[in-house]
């Protein structure tokens, strides 16, 4: 079994920072790309940032220059450093990893989600 556990969400004021973490555990053989998504109330889930196994990154236009995605392959963990937060960043943030386990071929696993609330 593979499990993704997120941490780091919370309530902050506009302009402040948060760092989200997502740790994968279980019978992991390899991890390909890692992604952060978010879903605000009444809106569709959107891709915020992604990082490939070769450390190539991609960001949504709305977070470019403010958010930084990174990964620690030795720990099977990825991070999302969020700076200069805005009220419109308020959402539930989900991590997703494409993982090959010893029991299953490549599959996209999801974290449980962590709430980020930015007050004005």
Coordinates of C-alpha atoms in Angstrom, one line a residue:
X1 CA 0.0 0.0 0.0
X2 CA 1.1 3.5 -0.7
X3 CA 0.0 6.5 1.3
X4 CA 0.5 10.3 0.9
X5 CA 0.3 12.5 3.9
X6 CA 0.1 16.2 3.7
X7 CA 1.0 18.8 6.4
X8 CA 1.6 22.5 6.7
X9 CA -1.7 24.1 6.0
X10 CA -3.3 26.8 8.2
X11 CA -4.6 30.3 8.5
X12 CA -2.4 33.2 7.6
X13 CA -2.8 36.9 6.7
X14 CA -2.2 38.2 3.3
X15 CA 1.5 38.6 2.5
X16 CA 2.6 35.9 4.8
X17 CA 4.1 32.5 3.9
X18 CA 3.3 28.8 4.4
X19 CA 5.2 25.6 3.5
X20 CA 3.2 22.5 2.6
X21 CA 4.8 19.0 2.7
X22 CA 3.6 15.8 1.2
X23 CA 5.3 12.5 2.2
X24 CA 4.8 9.2 0.5
X25 CA 5.2 5.9 2.3
X26 CA 4.7 2.3 1.6
X27 CA 6.2 -0.2 -0.9
X28 CA 7.5 2.5 -3.3
X29 CA 9.7 1.5 -6.1
X30 CA 9.9 4.8 -8.1
X31 CA 8.2 8.2 -8.2
X32 CA 7.7 10.1 -11.4
X33 CA 6.1 13.5 -11.4
X34 CA 4.7 15.2 -8.3
X35 CA 2.0 17.8 -8.4
X36 CA 0.2 20.2 -6.2
X37 CA -3.5 20.9 -6.9
X38 CA -6.0 23.1 -5.1
X39 CA -9.7 23.5 -5.0
X40 CA -11.5 26.5 -3.8
X41 CA -15.2 26.4 -2.7
X42 CA -17.4 26.2 -5.7
X43 CA -14.5 25.9 -8.2
X44 CA -12.9 23.0 -10.0
X45 CA -9.7 21.5 -8.8
X46 CA -6.7 23.2 -10.6
X47 CA -3.1 22.3 -11.0
X48 CA -0.9 24.7 -9.1
X49 CA 2.6 23.4 -9.6
X50 CA 4.4 20.3 -10.8
X51 CA 7.9 18.8 -10.7
X52 CA 9.3 16.0 -12.8
X53 CA 11.7 13.3 -11.8
X54 CA 14.4 15.4 -13.5
X55 CA 13.5 18.5 -11.4
X56 CA 11.8 20.4 -14.2
X57 CA 9.1 22.6 -12.7
X58 CA 5.9 24.2 -14.0
X59 CA 3.6 26.7 -12.4
X60 CA 0.1 28.1 -12.9
X61 CA 0.3 31.7 -14.0
X62 CA -1.5 32.8 -10.8
X63 CA 1.3 31.6 -8.6
X64 CA 4.4 32.2 -10.7
X65 CA 7.1 34.1 -8.8
X66 CA 5.4 33.4 -5.4
X67 CA 5.3 29.6 -5.1
X68 CA 8.2 27.2 -5.3
X69 CA 7.8 23.4 -5.7
X70 CA 10.6 21.1 -4.7
X71 CA 11.2 17.4 -4.0
X72 CA 13.5 15.3 -1.8
X73 CA 13.7 12.0 -3.5
X74 CA 15.6 10.4 -0.6
X75 CA 12.6 11.1 1.6
X76 CA 9.9 10.6 -1.0
X77 CA 8.6 14.0 -0.1
X78 CA 7.7 17.1 -2.0
X79 CA 7.2 20.7 -0.7
X80 CA 5.3 23.8 -1.8
X81 CA 6.8 27.0 -0.5
X82 CA 4.1 29.7 -0.7
X83 CA 5.1 33.3 -0.3
X84 CA 3.2 36.6 -0.6
X85 CA -0.1 34.7 -0.1
X86 CA -3.3 36.3 -1.3
X87 CA -6.9 35.7 -0.2
X88 CA -7.5 34.1 -3.6
X89 CA -5.0 31.4 -2.7
X90 CA -7.5 30.1 -0.1
X91 CA -8.3 26.5 -1.0
X92 CA -7.8 22.9 0.0
X93 CA -4.4 21.9 -1.4
X94 CA -3.9 18.3 -2.6
X95 CA -0.7 16.6 -3.5
X96 CA -0.5 13.9 -6.2
X97 CA 2.3 11.6 -7.1
X98 CA 2.7 9.2 -9.9
X99 CA 4.2 6.1 -8.2
X100 CA 5.3 2.7 -9.2
X101 CA 5.1 0.3 -6.2
X102 CA 6.3 -3.2 -5.7
X103 CA 2.7 -4.4 -5.7
X104 CA 1.2 -2.2 -8.5
X105 CA 2.2 -0.5 -11.7
X106 CA 2.3 3.2 -12.2
X107 CA -0.6 4.9 -10.5
X108 CA -1.6 8.4 -9.4
X109 CA -2.0 8.6 -5.7
X110 CA -3.6 11.6 -3.8
X111 CA -3.1 13.1 -0.4
X112 CA -6.0 13.8 1.9
X113 CA -5.8 17.6 1.4
X114 CA -4.8 20.4 3.6
X115 CA -6.7 23.6 4.1
X116 CA -5.0 26.9 3.4
X117 CA -6.9 30.1 4.4
X118 CA -5.5 33.5 3.7
X119 CA -7.3 36.5 5.4
X120 CA -7.2 40.0 4.0

